[in-house]
């Protein structure tokens, strides 16, 4: 890989090593026209491939896409998209926090499922005044998520176990533990083959917000939680000493150590925070709609979060768009199916978008590097010529 | 990303207008169609689109049936396929038109609601949901569309316009448990469940009770392939094979599977071990891979197809009842199969038990 070019004008900005990994997770920013070019290129590429897939499978691409847009434009669907995106956003931010420190938390899935289960059980077991009840449920979720992720953090800090391996294993353990806890805590849902924790009482339920005019349904109240987490993420990373340490550890561990950062402590704390955020993932759904953790509680948000963090380049704003886009595609599955398009097409679209974003940004970055090198060599030869003329 | 959304929004009004026209066009032709259909007896001359509905089928044939599958959808060789078979039969015999939608992995209740709502707003009546996962969604959507008849398989969700098609899986499983015990020479049989959920516990409880009714000291080995929310146990033949191999190694000679698509692995293991197997849901001696079909002595039939067909038939006849319809042995909703003639010698004994269950002399436990 080409190393950072010493741009003569901007020596004060610390240069990140210009590696693929740094470009991938958005540590190296594009500016000017190129910042626009990358997402545009990605959309163009994703659109082309998707259309191609639709044509190959014998569906008119324009009509299919129009149907998706039309469906998503209905107020009720918009609410559904925002609700689903809230969970995706929280999940992606939990992953993004790890990414910013070079930690790959694949365990968000297990963390949020276990957290939601424990929170639902506690929430169903007690009755408290409204704000306290909600706060207690969320606190339990955060603590359980943090504790579960913390295991991986401690393993890495103390024993050097890769968090990729340990979090994947912890996912499997969370599934087994969750199934056991669910069967021991669950009450049968009357007359159904479903089982679930005791429903959370009225005092623990978060009222919805009528955000979209004309929609018969409401946006989850905890949609605001996602917004707060996004703002908090930005402030934590960019305005605090801790955020600076976290980012510098992610960039170069030896350099961080040299400047006095306790890397082991950072790993554990970062995993705890990431896990705590993961614990929130199930909350909008649990406190806004399900009120109970049952067999039908949606799994898999943790893995979706990884893809969305990549699309959003670990940036709170980018991830918001990524989450909305992903949620839009998920919700479109039904309408596409209705139009005789196999719902698996949506999965292809989502995969293509992730690829397209990675490829487009990489292409634009390479173009930037080449352009910069040309410019530098041009300047050098120009100055050589003037020097020659002067001599 | 910001740029992308701007573009989409900018073009959105334009797209919507175009799509609006398209809808208007469709609506107009639909009205034409309706007028043509109501137009009278000599519809033979009616324009183009009226042709399929009018001629052969009876009046109720205009019913448009919407069906939402559980995860796996049509082609899972099990539960969903059974529902699909009932739908196909209704299409062929009652001349109804159908729309089928599939479920995706890891979706929320909101997406299930969307699916049912799409069918309801799309003019489909009745709307059938396959699987207990639709419980919460159907309760909500049925309230929004009081004029539409809903049905849900395997769940007792309540509503004034919801029909519940539920099965006494334990009774059918009891009979194959009897068959397993009678066919076992080692006094050791096995049960492979797909996912450790209450629904499959019913199969297990019935099977064990049936086996013990014949031989009180029989050993029943039990194994569930996965724990929820991991539902892969219903679609992973490799897992089924490993579990069944373990049982045959452990001394079993007949293994019953209630594991959906994973059952194929159980049959393979039975073939390799020289043992016997019992199928589930449909007559698997007919539907399974022909190379292993000869190890399947019988299958526990759960006739989701009959339930779905009956419901649609009742709808076209205008006799749909809300509430629970239990498809048990008495109603012929569950049964055992005799394809292959492998249990002809013990059929009389099984039928003896069957009559006792039907008469109420034997109450089969549900494992609840």
XYZ file of C-alpha atoms in Angstrom:
759
model
C 0.000 0.000 0.000
C 1.111 3.505 -0.701
C 2.077 5.358 2.441
C 0.623 8.720 3.351
C 1.613 11.434 0.963
C 3.207 14.380 2.684
C 0.926 17.079 1.445
C 3.022 20.197 1.966
C 0.063 22.492 2.719
C -1.432 20.539 5.635
C 1.281 19.264 7.880
C -0.674 19.999 11.063
C -3.397 17.378 10.373
C -2.210 14.006 11.711
C -2.106 11.649 8.764
C -3.634 8.201 9.138
C -1.680 5.423 7.497
C -3.275 5.127 4.071
C -4.089 1.425 4.268
C -7.107 -0.417 2.893
C -8.390 -1.091 6.415
C -8.257 2.566 7.371
C -10.005 3.536 4.179
C -12.597 0.804 4.688
C -13.758 1.945 8.105
C -13.796 5.590 7.102
C -10.815 6.823 9.114
C -9.513 8.562 6.040
C -12.037 11.070 4.848
C -12.584 12.231 1.336
C -13.208 15.877 0.723
C -14.681 18.118 -1.923
C -16.062 16.546 -5.068
C -14.670 13.163 -4.153
C -16.818 12.949 -1.023
C -19.800 13.183 -3.362
C -18.376 10.933 -6.026
C -18.055 7.859 -3.819
C -21.688 7.464 -2.702
C -22.910 8.383 -6.183
C -20.698 5.732 -7.719
C -21.951 3.222 -5.154
C -25.586 3.961 -5.934
C -24.944 3.755 -9.650
C -23.189 0.422 -9.286
C -25.803 -1.029 -6.924
C -28.599 0.167 -9.180
C -27.010 -1.380 -12.252
C -26.383 -4.759 -10.639
C -29.838 -4.870 -9.084
C -31.477 -4.023 -12.404
C -29.406 -6.701 -14.052
C -30.507 -9.272 -11.469
C -34.132 -8.249 -11.951
C -33.833 -8.537 -15.724
C -32.152 -11.943 -15.485
C -34.916 -13.211 -13.199
C -37.462 -11.890 -15.670
C -38.861 -8.868 -13.864
C -39.114 -5.306 -15.187
C -36.592 -3.347 -13.075
C -38.260 0.068 -13.341
C -41.700 -1.202 -12.310
C -40.282 -3.187 -9.424
C -38.313 -0.248 -8.081
C -41.305 2.048 -8.559
C -43.466 -0.340 -6.567
C -40.899 -0.275 -3.759
C -40.753 3.511 -3.698
C -44.523 3.830 -3.857
C -44.965 1.391 -0.974
C -42.303 3.094 1.113
C -43.990 6.442 0.481
C -47.123 5.401 2.358
C -47.203 6.972 5.859
C -47.757 3.621 7.554
C -44.775 2.076 5.807
C -42.613 5.090 6.640
C -43.326 4.527 10.312
C -42.415 0.861 9.914
C -39.158 1.791 8.222
C -38.189 4.218 10.987
C -39.063 1.707 13.701
C -36.974 -1.036 12.182
C -34.167 1.417 11.415
C -34.018 2.443 15.096
C -32.932 -1.056 16.075
C -30.556 -1.303 13.108
C -29.025 2.046 13.991
C -28.323 1.072 17.592
C -26.821 -2.195 16.451
C -24.626 -0.533 13.827
C -23.407 2.086 16.287
C -22.426 -0.646 18.741
C -20.402 -2.297 15.986
C -18.996 1.059 14.832
C -17.644 1.893 18.278
C -15.633 -1.317 18.215
C -14.462 -0.670 14.656
C -13.120 2.737 15.619
C -10.786 0.958 18.005
C -9.959 -1.905 15.660
C -12.209 -4.218 17.655
C -14.590 -6.349 15.626
C -17.564 -7.005 17.891
C -19.419 -9.762 16.001
C -21.157 -10.559 19.260
C -23.731 -7.753 19.135
C -26.310 -10.346 18.137
C -25.896 -12.479 21.234
C -25.487 -9.413 23.441
C -28.769 -7.810 22.428
C -30.779 -11.025 22.514
C -29.614 -11.924 25.997
C -30.061 -8.316 27.139
C -33.594 -8.098 25.755
C -34.536 -11.407 27.373
C -33.238 -10.431 30.817
C -34.700 -6.936 30.555
C -38.080 -8.352 29.528
C -38.042 -10.821 32.416
C -37.160 -8.137 34.966
C -39.631 -5.689 33.437
C -42.411 -8.258 33.605
C -41.627 -9.232 37.170
C -41.801 -5.800 38.766
C -44.157 -2.843 38.722
C -42.788 0.626 39.355
C -43.842 4.191 38.599
C -43.572 4.838 34.882
C -40.213 6.555 34.345
C -38.505 4.306 36.892
C -39.889 1.116 35.407
C -38.667 2.040 31.933
C -35.304 3.187 33.279
C -34.855 -0.071 35.185
C -35.607 -2.185 32.107
C -33.175 -0.207 29.966
C -30.541 -0.313 32.704
C -30.813 -4.100 32.944
C -30.466 -4.368 29.166
C -27.361 -2.161 29.126
C -25.750 -4.043 32.021
C -26.410 -7.481 30.548
C -25.176 -6.418 27.096
C -22.075 -4.835 28.606
C -21.356 -7.828 30.806
C -21.672 -10.277 27.927
C -19.372 -8.194 25.713
C -17.095 -7.571 28.670
C -16.243 -11.281 28.779
C -14.736 -10.947 25.316
C -12.983 -7.731 26.363
C -11.365 -9.304 29.408
C -10.375 -12.393 27.430
C -8.637 -10.195 24.889
C -6.962 -7.928 27.429
C -5.834 -10.703 29.771
C -5.267 -13.655 27.487
C -4.952 -12.122 24.032
C -7.958 -14.070 22.724
C -9.131 -12.518 19.470
C -12.482 -10.840 20.063
C -13.637 -12.132 16.660
C -13.409 -15.711 17.887
C -14.672 -15.116 21.409
C -17.693 -13.027 20.418
C -18.786 -15.602 17.820
C -18.551 -18.286 20.480
C -20.390 -16.084 22.955
C -23.182 -15.720 20.374
C -23.693 -19.470 20.350
C -23.553 -19.635 24.123
C -26.056 -16.762 24.332
C -28.434 -18.740 22.115
C -28.232 -21.790 24.386
C -28.366 -19.781 27.593
C -31.232 -17.699 26.228
C -33.248 -20.786 25.285
C -32.735 -22.241 28.749
C -33.612 -18.993 30.517
C -36.635 -18.499 28.297
C -38.029 -21.931 29.076
C -37.455 -21.418 32.782
C -38.936 -17.916 32.906
C -41.527 -18.127 30.195
C -45.239 -18.312 30.591
C -47.147 -19.941 27.752
C -48.937 -17.436 25.552
C -52.560 -18.463 26.005
C -53.677 -20.948 23.387
C -50.629 -20.385 21.237
C -47.621 -22.474 20.447
C -45.544 -19.446 21.340
C -43.997 -18.923 24.744
C -42.742 -15.655 26.156
C -41.710 -13.827 29.304
C -44.436 -12.307 31.440
C -45.666 -9.219 29.558
C -44.322 -5.891 30.794
C -47.016 -3.866 32.506
C -48.393 -0.544 31.292
C -45.935 1.394 33.445
C -42.992 -0.117 31.567
C -44.314 0.546 28.097
C -42.984 3.475 26.103
C -45.711 5.403 24.267
C -45.255 5.968 20.546
C -44.781 9.290 18.804
C -46.976 10.454 15.935
C -44.023 11.520 13.834
C -45.416 10.943 10.356
C -48.605 12.868 9.597
C -51.438 10.703 8.368
C -50.036 7.418 9.613
C -52.382 5.226 11.640
C -49.433 3.783 13.555
C -46.795 5.475 15.661
C -43.047 5.638 15.695
C -41.527 3.832 18.689
C -40.869 6.267 21.527
C -37.393 4.820 21.863
C -36.601 6.034 18.366
C -35.325 9.030 20.337
C -32.936 6.703 22.139
C -31.283 5.950 18.807
C -30.945 9.671 18.101
C -29.404 10.240 21.533
C -26.968 7.380 21.067
C -25.889 8.866 17.734
C -25.228 12.272 19.298
C -23.532 10.679 22.292
C -21.311 8.617 20.003
C -20.174 11.717 18.163
C -19.450 13.667 21.357
C -17.723 10.753 23.052
C -15.394 10.102 20.164
C -14.614 13.643 19.103
C -14.928 15.782 22.204
C -13.512 13.703 25.026
C -10.099 12.519 26.109
C -11.480 8.977 26.143
C -12.588 9.279 22.519
C -9.166 10.528 21.518
C -7.509 7.607 23.307
C -9.937 5.209 21.672
C -9.283 6.504 18.199
C -5.536 6.631 18.660
C -5.488 3.076 20.012
C -7.409 2.013 16.932
C -4.904 3.699 14.648
C -1.684 2.544 16.189
C -1.369 0.582 19.364
C 2.381 1.195 19.865
C 1.907 4.932 19.365
C -0.961 4.946 21.855
C 1.130 3.066 24.396
C 3.986 5.511 23.853
C 1.668 8.432 24.578
C 0.541 6.876 27.832
C -2.674 5.083 26.909
C -3.398 1.906 28.859
C -4.404 -0.215 25.879
C -5.674 -3.189 27.889
C -7.941 -0.980 29.914
C -9.142 0.675 26.699
C -10.033 -2.699 25.191
C -12.152 -3.713 28.156
C -13.868 -0.327 28.384
C -14.534 -0.182 24.653
C -16.067 -3.658 24.698
C -18.190 -2.727 27.717
C -19.518 0.377 25.969
C -20.084 -1.458 22.699
C -21.938 -4.214 24.570
C -23.966 -1.688 26.513
C -25.066 -0.077 23.252
C -25.829 -3.536 21.894
C -28.051 -4.081 24.909
C -30.229 -1.219 23.685
C -30.874 -2.805 20.275
C -33.926 -4.767 21.344
C -35.418 -1.991 23.471
C -37.455 -0.027 20.883
C -39.180 -3.243 19.808
C -39.592 -4.628 23.341
C -40.922 -1.495 25.016
C -42.727 -0.132 21.960
C -44.500 -3.169 20.589
C -43.735 -6.677 21.896
C -43.747 -6.037 25.682
C -42.559 -9.612 26.061
C -39.598 -11.649 24.853
C -40.957 -14.708 23.082
C -39.995 -17.206 20.428
C -40.935 -14.630 17.812
C -38.612 -11.880 19.083
C -36.612 -10.862 16.007
C -33.083 -12.320 15.933
C -30.207 -11.305 13.660
C -30.128 -7.520 14.173
C -26.530 -7.802 15.365
C -25.272 -9.146 12.071
C -27.262 -6.593 10.092
C -25.562 -3.953 12.210
C -22.127 -4.989 10.924
C -23.177 -4.428 7.312
C -24.815 -1.111 8.136
C -21.743 0.093 10.043
C -19.727 -0.643 6.890
C -22.201 1.181 4.654
C -22.292 4.164 7.003
C -18.510 4.111 7.368
C -18.848 4.165 11.173
C -20.027 7.736 11.062
C -23.208 8.538 13.076
C -24.813 10.366 10.144
C -23.708 7.838 7.524
C -24.969 4.970 9.649
C -28.357 6.681 10.002
C -28.749 6.706 6.239
C -27.455 3.151 6.032
C -29.966 1.965 8.633
C -32.868 3.690 6.878
C -31.803 2.275 3.515
C -31.477 -1.246 4.887
C -34.798 -0.995 6.693
C -36.450 0.341 3.533
C -35.190 -2.673 1.597
C -36.359 -5.100 4.283
C -39.794 -3.578 4.363
C -39.929 -3.650 0.555
C -39.618 -7.407 0.625
C -43.357 -7.785 1.061
C -44.349 -5.520 -1.790
C -41.821 -7.143 -4.132
C -43.184 -10.538 -3.180
C -46.632 -9.157 -3.939
C -45.349 -8.157 -7.385
C -44.139 -11.739 -7.904
C -40.510 -10.823 -7.351
C -38.797 -13.324 -5.073
C -38.063 -11.697 -1.695
C -34.539 -13.086 -1.861
C -33.847 -10.375 -4.452
C -33.822 -7.914 -1.565
C -31.067 -9.886 0.126
C -29.080 -9.677 -3.096
C -29.676 -5.921 -3.239
C -28.435 -5.501 0.331
C -25.321 -7.514 -0.380
C -24.655 -5.565 -3.562
C -24.997 -2.250 -1.740
C -22.420 -3.244 0.883
C -20.042 -4.353 -1.859
C -20.745 -1.275 -3.947
C -20.003 1.067 -1.065
C -16.727 -0.685 -0.272
C -15.660 -0.787 -3.914
C -16.737 2.765 -4.737
C -14.921 4.293 -1.807
C -11.818 2.262 -2.563
C -11.880 3.334 -6.218
C -12.275 6.980 -5.336
C -9.519 6.731 -2.728
C -7.159 5.175 -5.273
C -8.039 7.894 -7.732
C -7.282 10.460 -5.027
C -3.905 8.862 -4.290
C -2.919 8.765 -7.939
C -4.084 12.338 -8.505
C -2.135 13.495 -5.473
C 1.008 11.743 -6.630
C 0.690 13.344 -10.063
C 0.216 16.732 -8.506
C 3.242 16.334 -6.273
C 5.466 15.128 -9.087
C 4.210 17.958 -11.282
C 5.057 20.487 -8.576
C 8.418 18.909 -8.015
C 9.341 18.976 -11.670
C 8.036 22.527 -11.971
C 10.161 23.694 -9.050
C 13.135 21.770 -10.482
C 12.641 23.607 -13.729
C 12.458 27.032 -12.058
C 15.520 26.171 -10.001
C 17.286 25.106 -13.176
C 16.260 28.338 -14.853
C 17.455 30.342 -11.912
C 20.822 28.662 -11.931
C -25.600 8.520 1.449
C -27.076 11.966 1.906
C -26.770 12.572 -1.785
C -28.573 9.386 -2.588
C -31.646 10.218 -0.569
C -31.811 13.676 -2.097
C -31.919 12.176 -5.539
C -34.598 9.721 -4.540
C -36.677 12.431 -2.953
C -36.268 14.748 -5.891
C -37.572 12.222 -8.305
C -40.100 10.874 -5.918
C -43.049 13.080 -6.815
C -42.420 12.380 -10.473
C -42.301 8.650 -9.880
C -45.388 8.758 -7.754
C -47.321 10.540 -10.436
C -46.293 7.970 -12.982
C -47.134 5.179 -10.617
C -50.390 6.873 -9.720
C -51.394 6.789 -13.357
C -50.444 3.167 -13.523
C -52.652 2.413 -10.537
C -55.478 4.450 -11.960
C -55.156 2.468 -15.150
C -55.246 -0.811 -13.296
C -58.206 0.306 -11.241
C -60.073 1.351 -14.343
C -59.530 -1.981 -16.029
C -60.511 -3.752 -12.832
C -63.772 -1.871 -12.809
C -64.323 -2.761 -16.435
C -63.682 -6.328 -15.449
C -66.182 -6.125 -12.616
C -68.812 -4.593 -14.831
C -68.201 -7.285 -17.400
C -68.465 -10.006 -14.772
C -71.691 -8.650 -13.330
C -72.924 -7.846 -16.787
C -75.046 -10.944 -17.137
C -75.281 -14.424 -18.463
C -73.845 -14.030 -21.918
C -70.347 -13.145 -20.764
C -68.826 -15.281 -23.464
C -68.568 -12.170 -25.560
C -67.123 -10.145 -22.713
C -63.823 -8.465 -23.419
C -60.473 -10.175 -22.873
C -59.750 -10.279 -19.153
C -63.086 -11.656 -17.978
C -62.413 -15.038 -19.543
C -60.754 -17.106 -16.790
C -63.242 -16.531 -13.983
C -66.611 -16.624 -15.613
C -67.160 -19.828 -17.513
C -66.483 -23.025 -15.573
C -66.340 -22.149 -11.887
C -69.292 -21.508 -9.596
C -70.239 -18.067 -8.381
C -68.012 -18.086 -5.296
C -65.038 -18.851 -7.498
C -64.288 -15.155 -7.604
C -62.792 -15.607 -4.133
C -59.252 -14.311 -4.002
C -57.292 -16.220 -1.394
C -54.233 -14.632 0.173
C -51.818 -16.901 2.003
C -48.757 -15.933 4.018
C -46.186 -18.650 4.625
C -43.947 -19.202 7.595
C -40.152 -19.124 7.125
C -39.122 -21.595 4.424
C -42.139 -20.975 2.257
C -43.380 -23.187 -0.523
C -40.856 -25.928 -1.210
C -39.848 -26.795 2.370
C -41.124 -30.382 1.850
C -42.917 -30.078 5.139
C -45.295 -27.784 6.940
C -45.480 -24.947 4.384
C -45.688 -27.359 1.481
C -48.630 -29.024 3.128
C -50.437 -25.682 3.279
C -49.440 -25.067 -0.336
C -50.974 -28.418 -1.311
C -54.292 -27.392 0.232
C -54.108 -24.094 -1.602
C -53.350 -25.810 -4.905
C -56.285 -28.126 -4.401
C -58.583 -25.185 -3.731
C -57.277 -23.496 -6.856
C -57.953 -26.575 -8.967
C -61.255 -27.673 -7.491
C -62.865 -24.433 -6.377
C -61.403 -22.194 -9.044
C -60.249 -19.535 -6.601
C -57.398 -17.214 -7.431
C -54.502 -17.148 -5.011
C -51.651 -14.928 -3.900
C -48.830 -16.355 -1.811
C -46.326 -14.317 0.189
C -43.227 -15.615 1.920
C -41.677 -14.767 5.261
C -38.071 -13.727 5.743
C -35.685 -14.738 8.494
C -35.470 -12.501 11.545
C -38.360 -10.226 10.695
C -40.380 -8.261 13.212
C -44.103 -8.454 13.892
C -44.472 -5.196 11.965
C -43.274 -6.901 8.787
C -45.688 -9.788 9.323
C -48.463 -7.260 9.819
C -47.416 -5.529 6.592
C -47.702 -8.820 4.766
C -51.206 -9.598 6.020
C -52.261 -6.000 5.472
C -50.978 -6.037 1.889
C -53.148 -9.064 1.217
C -56.164 -7.523 2.932
C -55.861 -4.180 1.145
C -55.090 -5.977 -2.106
C -58.642 -7.298 -2.100
C -57.817 -10.782 -0.884
C -60.473 -12.457 1.204
C -59.959 -14.835 2.957
C -56.424 -14.334 4.243
C -54.600 -17.355 5.670
C -51.499 -17.171 7.865
C -49.401 -20.297 8.215
C -47.697 -20.777 11.572
C -47.925 -19.485 15.134
C -45.413 -16.731 14.402
C -48.313 -14.752 12.915
C -50.241 -14.806 16.193
C -49.691 -11.198 17.252
C -49.800 -9.854 13.696
C -53.095 -11.497 12.762
C -54.803 -10.394 15.978
C -53.963 -6.808 15.118
C -54.662 -6.856 11.385
C -57.925 -8.811 11.701
C -59.287 -6.000 13.891
C -58.484 -3.478 11.156
C -60.369 -5.445 8.512
C -63.569 -6.708 10.178
C -65.123 -7.637 6.819
C -62.330 -9.989 5.836
C -62.085 -13.582 7.065
C -58.741 -14.591 8.490
C -57.393 -18.010 9.338
C -54.267 -19.011 11.215
C -52.718 -22.462 11.319
C -51.348 -23.803 14.636
C -52.459 -20.919 16.792
C -55.411 -19.870 18.897
C -55.187 -16.104 18.328
C -58.589 -14.661 19.174
C -60.705 -12.425 16.994
C -64.267 -12.162 15.728
C -63.095 -12.884 12.192
C -60.232 -15.289 12.882
C -60.583 -19.017 12.336
C -57.990 -21.112 14.148
C -56.885 -24.290 12.443
C -55.153 -26.274 15.163
C -54.065 -29.894 15.266
C -53.877 -32.646 17.853
C -50.315 -33.597 16.880
C -49.976 -35.643 20.059
C -52.720 -38.039 18.943
C -51.108 -38.814 15.594
C -47.736 -39.091 17.296
C -49.263 -41.513 19.807
C -50.188 -43.882 16.990
C -46.728 -43.838 15.406
C -45.346 -44.340 18.920
C -47.440 -47.501 19.089
C -46.119 -48.543 15.685
C -42.521 -47.862 16.751
C -42.863 -49.932 19.921
C -44.479 -52.814 18.066
C -41.762 -52.791 15.401
C -38.847 -52.374 17.794
C -37.085 -55.632 18.604
C -34.559 -54.046 20.974
C -37.063 -52.191 23.126
C -35.335 -48.927 22.304
C -36.743 -46.152 20.087
C -35.719 -42.551 19.337
C -37.332 -39.156 18.846
C -35.624 -36.350 16.897
C -37.245 -32.933 17.314
C -36.309 -30.040 15.045
C -36.373 -27.115 17.461
C -37.027 -27.221 21.189
C -40.377 -25.400 21.152
C -43.771 -26.213 22.710
C -45.226 -27.271 19.360
C -42.675 -30.057 18.958
C -43.059 -31.056 22.609
C -46.556 -32.216 21.634
C -45.076 -34.627 19.095
C -42.600 -35.899 21.655
C -45.174 -36.378 24.415
C -47.570 -38.264 22.150
C -44.852 -40.481 20.721
C -43.495 -41.442 24.119
C -46.974 -42.129 25.486
C -47.757 -44.341 22.489
C -44.555 -46.333 22.806
C -45.029 -46.804 26.554
C -48.653 -47.806 26.088
C -47.395 -50.865 24.203
C -44.213 -51.583 26.168
C -44.134 -49.765 29.521
C -40.408 -50.417 29.990
C -39.308 -49.254 26.515
C -36.387 -46.797 26.280
C -37.212 -43.595 24.401
C -34.158 -41.539 23.387
C -34.919 -37.875 22.698
C -32.946 -35.156 21.027
C -33.711 -31.646 19.829
C -31.506 -30.317 17.055
C -31.462 -26.605 17.921
C -32.703 -24.178 20.549
C -34.788 -21.120 19.657
C -34.254 -18.535 18.280
C -32.067 -20.763 16.124
C -34.683 -22.405 13.921
C -32.166 -24.108 11.632
C -33.113 -27.413 13.261
C -36.081 -27.516 10.891
C -33.907 -27.340 7.793
C -30.553 -28.990 8.408
C -30.343 -32.655 7.292
C -26.741 -32.936 8.541
C -27.842 -32.209 12.100
C -30.695 -34.706 11.788
C -28.323 -37.366 10.523
C -25.845 -36.909 13.370
C -28.584 -37.043 15.995
C -30.172 -40.174 14.514
C -26.791 -41.899 14.110
C -26.236 -41.359 17.804
C -29.555 -42.980 18.598
C -28.976 -46.015 16.390
C -25.502 -46.378 17.923
C -27.149 -46.130 21.319
C -29.311 -49.139 20.627
C -32.433 -47.702 19.020
C -33.949 -49.456 16.033
C -36.832 -47.113 15.193
C -36.484 -43.311 15.109
C -39.369 -40.826 14.728
C -38.513 -37.386 13.406
C -40.493 -34.193 13.852
C -37.820 -32.007 12.339
C -39.109 -30.680 9.009
C -36.341 -30.604 6.405
C -33.792 -32.103 8.808
C -35.750 -35.360 8.639
C -34.012 -36.302 5.386
C -30.837 -36.821 7.425
C -32.681 -39.053 9.894
C -33.778 -41.290 7.013
C -30.208 -41.484 5.698
C -28.947 -42.484 9.118
C -31.654 -45.154 9.401
C -30.710 -46.531 5.994
C -27.007 -46.644 6.897
C -27.647 -48.246 10.283
C -30.133 -50.772 8.947
C -32.784 -49.286 11.206
C -36.283 -47.977 10.661
C -37.654 -44.452 10.583
C -40.997 -42.712 10.928
C -41.855 -39.618 8.918
C -43.912 -36.572 9.832
C -46.471 -34.078 8.486
C -46.934 -35.628 5.050
C -46.733 -39.228 3.790
C -42.947 -39.218 3.575
C -42.661 -42.732 2.133
C -43.991 -40.998 -0.981
C -42.295 -37.618 -0.737
C -38.841 -38.513 0.610
C -35.825 -39.324 -1.550
C -36.641 -42.717 -3.191
C -33.291 -44.188 -2.097
C -34.287 -43.935 1.573
C -38.052 -44.310 1.241
C -37.893 -48.024 2.119
C -36.807 -47.346 5.717
C -39.911 -45.263 6.404
C -42.428 -47.617 7.977
C -45.117 -44.991 8.477
C -45.609 -41.248 8.815
C -47.568 -39.131 11.266
C -49.904 -37.210 9.006
C -50.718 -33.642 9.984
C -53.163 -32.599 7.352
C -52.571 -28.882 7.077
C -53.645 -29.240 3.442
C -57.053 -30.559 4.507
C -57.472 -27.761 7.022
C -56.533 -25.085 4.492
C -58.746 -26.578 1.801
C -61.696 -26.974 4.187
C -61.373 -23.411 5.288
C -61.386 -22.085 1.719
C -64.256 -24.386 0.827
C -66.263 -23.166 3.801
C -65.498 -19.631 2.750
C -66.807 -20.135 -0.773
C -69.894 -21.783 0.723
C -70.297 -18.903 3.166
C -70.045 -21.155 6.213
C -66.796 -19.984 7.781
C -66.827 -20.125 11.576
C -64.584 -18.000 13.727
C -62.737 -19.675 16.555
C -60.940 -22.933 17.031
C -61.369 -25.947 14.787
C -59.325 -28.828 16.145
C -58.116 -31.291 13.585
C -57.695 -34.416 15.687
C -57.924 -38.151 15.030
C -61.688 -38.025 15.190
C -61.892 -35.285 12.573
C -59.262 -36.996 10.439
C -56.922 -34.023 10.820
C -54.086 -36.233 12.037
C -53.495 -39.872 11.170
C -50.805 -42.377 10.251
C -49.869 -43.585 6.784
C -49.571 -47.154 5.491
C -47.725 -46.531 2.212
C -45.226 -49.330 1.510
C -47.153 -51.920 3.511
C -44.489 -52.084 6.230
C -46.955 -51.954 9.093
C -49.744 -54.035 7.564
C -49.053 -56.780 10.124
C -49.670 -54.471 13.085
C -52.326 -52.250 11.540
C -55.118 -53.926 13.500
C -53.371 -53.198 16.791
C -52.728 -49.561 15.844
C -56.347 -49.105 14.815
C -57.372 -50.551 18.154
C -55.458 -47.759 19.898
C -56.798 -45.267 17.386
C -60.377 -46.156 18.319
C -59.547 -45.878 21.997
C -58.150 -42.369 21.475
C -61.157 -41.361 19.402
C -63.609 -42.706 21.958
C -61.771 -40.892 24.725
C -60.737 -44.090 26.508
C -57.126 -42.994 26.136
C -56.195 -39.367 26.740
C -52.906 -38.518 25.102
C -50.645 -36.082 27.006
C -49.692 -32.890 25.186
C -46.428 -32.284 26.987
C -47.630 -28.894 28.200
